[in-house]
mmCIF file of C-alpha atoms in Angstrom:
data_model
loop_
_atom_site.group_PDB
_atom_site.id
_atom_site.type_symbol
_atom_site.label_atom_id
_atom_site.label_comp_id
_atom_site.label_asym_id
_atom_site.label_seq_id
_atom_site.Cartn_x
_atom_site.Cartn_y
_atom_site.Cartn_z
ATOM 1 C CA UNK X 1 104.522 60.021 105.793
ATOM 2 C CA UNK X 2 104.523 56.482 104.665
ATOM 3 C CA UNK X 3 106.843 53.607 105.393
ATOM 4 C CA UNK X 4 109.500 52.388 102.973
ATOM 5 C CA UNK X 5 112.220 53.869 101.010
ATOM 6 C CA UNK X 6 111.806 56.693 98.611
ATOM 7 C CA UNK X 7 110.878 54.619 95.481
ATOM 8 C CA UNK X 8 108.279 52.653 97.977
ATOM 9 C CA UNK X 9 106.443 55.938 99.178
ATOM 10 C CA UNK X 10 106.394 57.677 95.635
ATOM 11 C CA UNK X 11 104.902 54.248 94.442
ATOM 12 C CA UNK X 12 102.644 54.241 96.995
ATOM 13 C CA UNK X 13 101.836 57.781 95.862
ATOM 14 C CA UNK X 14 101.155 56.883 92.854
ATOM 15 C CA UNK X 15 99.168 53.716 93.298
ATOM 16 C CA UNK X 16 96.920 55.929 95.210
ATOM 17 C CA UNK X 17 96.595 58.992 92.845
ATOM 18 C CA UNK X 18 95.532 56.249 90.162
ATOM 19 C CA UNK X 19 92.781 54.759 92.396
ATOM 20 C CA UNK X 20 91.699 58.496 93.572
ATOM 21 C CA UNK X 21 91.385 59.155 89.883
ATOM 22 C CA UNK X 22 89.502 56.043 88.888
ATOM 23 C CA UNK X 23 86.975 55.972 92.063
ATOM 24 C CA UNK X 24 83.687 57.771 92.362
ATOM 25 C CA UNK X 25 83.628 61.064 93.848
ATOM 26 C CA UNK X 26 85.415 64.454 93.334
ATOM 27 C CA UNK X 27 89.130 64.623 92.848
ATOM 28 C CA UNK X 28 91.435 67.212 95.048
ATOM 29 C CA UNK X 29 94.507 67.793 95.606
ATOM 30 C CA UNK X 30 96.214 70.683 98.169
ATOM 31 C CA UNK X 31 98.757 73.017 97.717
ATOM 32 C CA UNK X 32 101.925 70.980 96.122
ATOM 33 C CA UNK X 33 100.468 67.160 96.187
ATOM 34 C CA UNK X 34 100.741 67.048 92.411
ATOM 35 C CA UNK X 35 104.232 66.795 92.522
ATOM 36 C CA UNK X 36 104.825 65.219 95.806
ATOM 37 C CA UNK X 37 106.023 67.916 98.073
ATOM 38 C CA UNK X 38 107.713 66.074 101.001
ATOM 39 C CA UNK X 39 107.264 69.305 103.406
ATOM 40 C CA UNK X 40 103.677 70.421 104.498
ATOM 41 C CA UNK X 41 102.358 73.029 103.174
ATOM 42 C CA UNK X 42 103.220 76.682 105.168
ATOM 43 C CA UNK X 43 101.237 79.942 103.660
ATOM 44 C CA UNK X 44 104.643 81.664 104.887
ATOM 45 C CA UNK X 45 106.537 79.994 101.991
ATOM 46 C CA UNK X 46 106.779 79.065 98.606
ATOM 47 C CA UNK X 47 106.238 75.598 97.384
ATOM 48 C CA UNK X 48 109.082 73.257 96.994
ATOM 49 C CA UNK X 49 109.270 73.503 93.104
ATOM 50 C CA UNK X 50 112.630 72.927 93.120
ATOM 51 C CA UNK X 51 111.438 68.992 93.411
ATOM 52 C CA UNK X 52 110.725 69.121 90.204
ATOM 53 C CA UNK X 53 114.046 68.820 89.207
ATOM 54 C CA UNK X 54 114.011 65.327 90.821
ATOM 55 C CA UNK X 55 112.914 62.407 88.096
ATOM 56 C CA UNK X 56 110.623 60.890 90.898
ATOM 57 C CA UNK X 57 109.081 64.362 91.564
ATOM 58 C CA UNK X 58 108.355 65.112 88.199
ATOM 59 C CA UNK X 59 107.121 61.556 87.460
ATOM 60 C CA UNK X 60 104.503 62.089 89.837
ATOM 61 C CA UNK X 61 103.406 65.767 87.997
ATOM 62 C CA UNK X 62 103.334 63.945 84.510
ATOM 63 C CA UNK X 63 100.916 61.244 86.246
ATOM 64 C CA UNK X 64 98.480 63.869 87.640
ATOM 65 C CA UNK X 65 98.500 65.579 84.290
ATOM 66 C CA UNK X 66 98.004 62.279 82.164
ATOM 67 C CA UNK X 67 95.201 61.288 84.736
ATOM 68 C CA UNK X 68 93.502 64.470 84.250
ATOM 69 C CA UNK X 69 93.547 63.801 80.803
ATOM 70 C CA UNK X 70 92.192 60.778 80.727
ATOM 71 C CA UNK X 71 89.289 61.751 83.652
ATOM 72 C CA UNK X 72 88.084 64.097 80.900
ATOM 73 C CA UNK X 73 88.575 62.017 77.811
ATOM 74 C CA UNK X 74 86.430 58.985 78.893
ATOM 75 C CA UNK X 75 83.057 59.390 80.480
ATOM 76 C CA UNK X 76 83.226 56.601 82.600
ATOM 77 C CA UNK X 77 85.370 58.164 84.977
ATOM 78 C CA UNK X 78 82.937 60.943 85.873
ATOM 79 C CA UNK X 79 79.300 60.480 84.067
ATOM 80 C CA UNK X 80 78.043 58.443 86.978
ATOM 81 C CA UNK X 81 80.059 59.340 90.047
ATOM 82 C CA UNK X 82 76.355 59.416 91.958
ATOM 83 C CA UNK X 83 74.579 56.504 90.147
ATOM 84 C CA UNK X 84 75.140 52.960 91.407
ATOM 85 C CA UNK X 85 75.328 51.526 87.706
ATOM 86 C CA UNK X 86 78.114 53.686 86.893
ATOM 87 C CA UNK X 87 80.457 51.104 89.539
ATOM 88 C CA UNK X 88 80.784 47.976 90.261
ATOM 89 C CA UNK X 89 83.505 45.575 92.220
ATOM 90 C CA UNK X 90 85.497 43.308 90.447
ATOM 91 C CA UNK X 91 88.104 42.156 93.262
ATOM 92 C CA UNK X 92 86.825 43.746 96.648
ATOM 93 C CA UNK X 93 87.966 41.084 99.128
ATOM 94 C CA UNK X 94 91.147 39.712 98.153
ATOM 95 C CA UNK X 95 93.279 40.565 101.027
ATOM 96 C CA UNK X 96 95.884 38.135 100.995
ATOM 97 C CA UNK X 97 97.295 39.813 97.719
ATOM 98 C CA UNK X 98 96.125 43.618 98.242
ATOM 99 C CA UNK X 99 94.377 44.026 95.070
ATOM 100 C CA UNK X 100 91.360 46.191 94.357
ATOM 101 C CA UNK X 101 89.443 46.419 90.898
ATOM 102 C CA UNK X 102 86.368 47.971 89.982
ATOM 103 C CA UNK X 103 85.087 48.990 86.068
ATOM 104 C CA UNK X 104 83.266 52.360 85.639
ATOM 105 C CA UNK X 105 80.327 52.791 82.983
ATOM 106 C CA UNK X 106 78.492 55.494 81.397
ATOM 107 C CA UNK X 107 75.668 55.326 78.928
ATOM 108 C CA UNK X 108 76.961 55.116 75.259
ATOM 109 C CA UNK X 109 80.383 55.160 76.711
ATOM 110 C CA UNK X 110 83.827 52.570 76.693
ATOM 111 C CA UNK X 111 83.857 50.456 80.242
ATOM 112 C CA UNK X 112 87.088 51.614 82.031
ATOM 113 C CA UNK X 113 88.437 48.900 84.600
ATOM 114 C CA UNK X 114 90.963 49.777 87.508
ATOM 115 C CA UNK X 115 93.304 47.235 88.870
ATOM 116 C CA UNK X 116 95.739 48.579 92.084
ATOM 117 C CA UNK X 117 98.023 46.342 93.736
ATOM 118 C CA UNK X 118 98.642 47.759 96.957
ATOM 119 C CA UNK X 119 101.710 45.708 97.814
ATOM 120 C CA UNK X 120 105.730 45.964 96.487
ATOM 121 C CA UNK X 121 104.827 42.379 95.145
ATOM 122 C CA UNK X 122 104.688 42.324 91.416
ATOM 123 C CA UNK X 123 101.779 40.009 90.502
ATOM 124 C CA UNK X 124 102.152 37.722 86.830
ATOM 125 C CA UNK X 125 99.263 35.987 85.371
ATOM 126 C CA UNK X 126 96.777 37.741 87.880
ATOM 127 C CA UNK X 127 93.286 36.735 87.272
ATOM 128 C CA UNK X 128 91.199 39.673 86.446
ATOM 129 C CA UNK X 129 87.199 39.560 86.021
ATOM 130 C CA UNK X 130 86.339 42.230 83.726
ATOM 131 C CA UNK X 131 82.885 43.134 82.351
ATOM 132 C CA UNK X 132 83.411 42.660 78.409
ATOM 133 C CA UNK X 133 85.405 40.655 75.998
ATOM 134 C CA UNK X 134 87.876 41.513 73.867
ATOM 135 C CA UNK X 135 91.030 44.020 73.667
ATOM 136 C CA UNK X 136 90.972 46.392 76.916
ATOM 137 C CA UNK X 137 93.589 49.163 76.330
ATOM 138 C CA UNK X 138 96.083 50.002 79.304
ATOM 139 C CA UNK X 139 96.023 53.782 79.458
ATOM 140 C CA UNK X 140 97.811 54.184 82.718
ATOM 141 C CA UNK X 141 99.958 52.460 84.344
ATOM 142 C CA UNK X 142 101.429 54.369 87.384
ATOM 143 C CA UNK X 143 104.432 52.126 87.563
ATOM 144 C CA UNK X 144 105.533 53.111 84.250
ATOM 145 C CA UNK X 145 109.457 54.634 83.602
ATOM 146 C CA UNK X 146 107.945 57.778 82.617
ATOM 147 C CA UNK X 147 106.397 58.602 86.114
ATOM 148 C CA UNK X 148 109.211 56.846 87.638
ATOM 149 C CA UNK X 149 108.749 53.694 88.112
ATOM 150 C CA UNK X 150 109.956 50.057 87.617
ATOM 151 C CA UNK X 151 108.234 50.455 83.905
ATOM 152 C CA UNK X 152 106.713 46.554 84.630
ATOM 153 C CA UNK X 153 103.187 46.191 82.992
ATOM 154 C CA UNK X 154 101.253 44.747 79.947
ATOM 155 C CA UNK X 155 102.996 46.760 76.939
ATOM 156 C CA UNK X 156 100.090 48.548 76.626
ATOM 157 C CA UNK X 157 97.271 45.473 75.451
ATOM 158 C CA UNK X 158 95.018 42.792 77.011
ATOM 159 C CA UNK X 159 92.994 40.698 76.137
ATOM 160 C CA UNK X 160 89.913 39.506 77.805
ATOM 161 C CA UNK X 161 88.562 35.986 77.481
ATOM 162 C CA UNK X 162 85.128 34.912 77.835
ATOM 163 C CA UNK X 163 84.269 33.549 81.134
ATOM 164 C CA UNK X 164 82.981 29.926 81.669
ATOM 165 C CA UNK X 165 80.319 29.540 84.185
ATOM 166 C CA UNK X 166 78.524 31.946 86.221
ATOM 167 C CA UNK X 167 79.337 35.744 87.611
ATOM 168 C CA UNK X 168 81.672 37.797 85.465
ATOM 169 C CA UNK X 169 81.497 37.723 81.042
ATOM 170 C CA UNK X 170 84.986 37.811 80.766
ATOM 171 C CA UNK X 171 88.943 37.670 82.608
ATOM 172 C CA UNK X 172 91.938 38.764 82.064
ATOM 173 C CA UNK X 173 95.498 37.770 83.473
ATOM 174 C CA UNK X 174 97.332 40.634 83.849
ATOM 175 C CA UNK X 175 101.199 41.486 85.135
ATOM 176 C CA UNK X 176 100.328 43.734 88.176
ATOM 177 C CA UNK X 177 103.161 45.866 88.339
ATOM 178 C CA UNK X 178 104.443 46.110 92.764
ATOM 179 C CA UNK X 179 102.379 49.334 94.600
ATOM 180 C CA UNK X 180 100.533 50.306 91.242
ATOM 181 C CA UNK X 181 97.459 51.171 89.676
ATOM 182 C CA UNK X 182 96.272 50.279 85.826
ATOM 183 C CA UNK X 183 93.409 52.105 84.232
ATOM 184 C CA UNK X 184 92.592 50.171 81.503
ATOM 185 C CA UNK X 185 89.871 50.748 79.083
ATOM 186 C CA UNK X 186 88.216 48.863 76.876
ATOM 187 C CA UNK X 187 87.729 49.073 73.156
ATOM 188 C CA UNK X 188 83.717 47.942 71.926
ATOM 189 C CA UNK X 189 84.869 47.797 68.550
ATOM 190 C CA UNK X 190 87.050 44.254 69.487
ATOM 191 C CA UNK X 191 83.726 42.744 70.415
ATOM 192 C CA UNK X 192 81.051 44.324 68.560
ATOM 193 C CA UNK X 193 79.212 45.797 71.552
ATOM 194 C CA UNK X 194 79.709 48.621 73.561
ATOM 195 C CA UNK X 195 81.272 47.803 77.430
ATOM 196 C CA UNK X 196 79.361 49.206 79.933
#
């Protein structure tokens, strides 16, 4: 029930499974969502698993399962869902371009940054604020071949410059792959000090 062709709605999909997972707040899904059932759900019938013989259907399984992972491997994504320290905007007000960021933090704990571009615009040398130097790892990318999509992205690495001037320590310019979302982490050993 969104606009576009079937690669643009699964995208879409996507994009916003990546930002559910990355936000504040308790994550749920209903009855066939985690692999994109196109039909709503009816108690007098099975779910569609036959989708999952579909590339684009199971693309969108292997995403919720990797972003499951990943909510339970770093505490940033869940430590401080009720604490105002564990979020803060990075990009909250750029509507000309659709993008959204915001970095997670928990005590003791690798920063985790999320960058969604809400548009079928693929975005190159994107300017990213990001809360700490150094190499920031790109652990999902929802637009990537494996979940089926265009497979556009930052081959997995970025690196975050200091910032001159004041507000954020550091930016980034990232490829923002069209109607995605990256969760990208960052590694404290590249800098000597933890992020977050």
């Amino acid at each position: 029930k969104m606009p576009g062709d079937d690669w643009q709605q699964l995208a879409n999909l996507r994009a916003y499974y990546g930002y559910m997972w990355g936000h504040p707040g308790k994550k749920l899904l209903f009855m066939g969502q985690e692999f994109a059932q196109r039909e709503e759900w009816n108690d007098a019938r099975a779910l569609d698993w036959f989708l999952l013989d579909a590339g684009m259907h199971e693309g969108v399984r292997r995403l919720i399962s990797d972003l499951n992972k990943a909510y339970r491997k770093y505490p940033a994504l869940h430590a401080r869902d009720c604490e105002p320290e564990g979020f803060e905007w990075l990009i909250g007000n750029d509507h000309s371009n659709s993008v959204l960021a915001f970095a997670r933090h928990a005590p003791g704990a690798a920063s985790v940054a999320v960058i969604s571009n809400m548009t079928p615009v693929p975005r190159s040398g994107y300017r990213v604020p990001l809360p700490a130097t150094g190499t920031w790892r790109e652990r999902i990318n929802t637009d990537a071949e494996y979940y089926g999509g265009s497979n556009q992205g930052n081959q997995g690495k970025i690196i975050a410059h200091p910032a001159e001037g004041g507000g954020w320590p550091a930016y980034a310019d990232l490829m923002l792959p069209p109607l995605s979302t990256l969760i990208i982490v960052h590694d404290p050993d590249s800098t000597g000090r933890k992020g977050g």
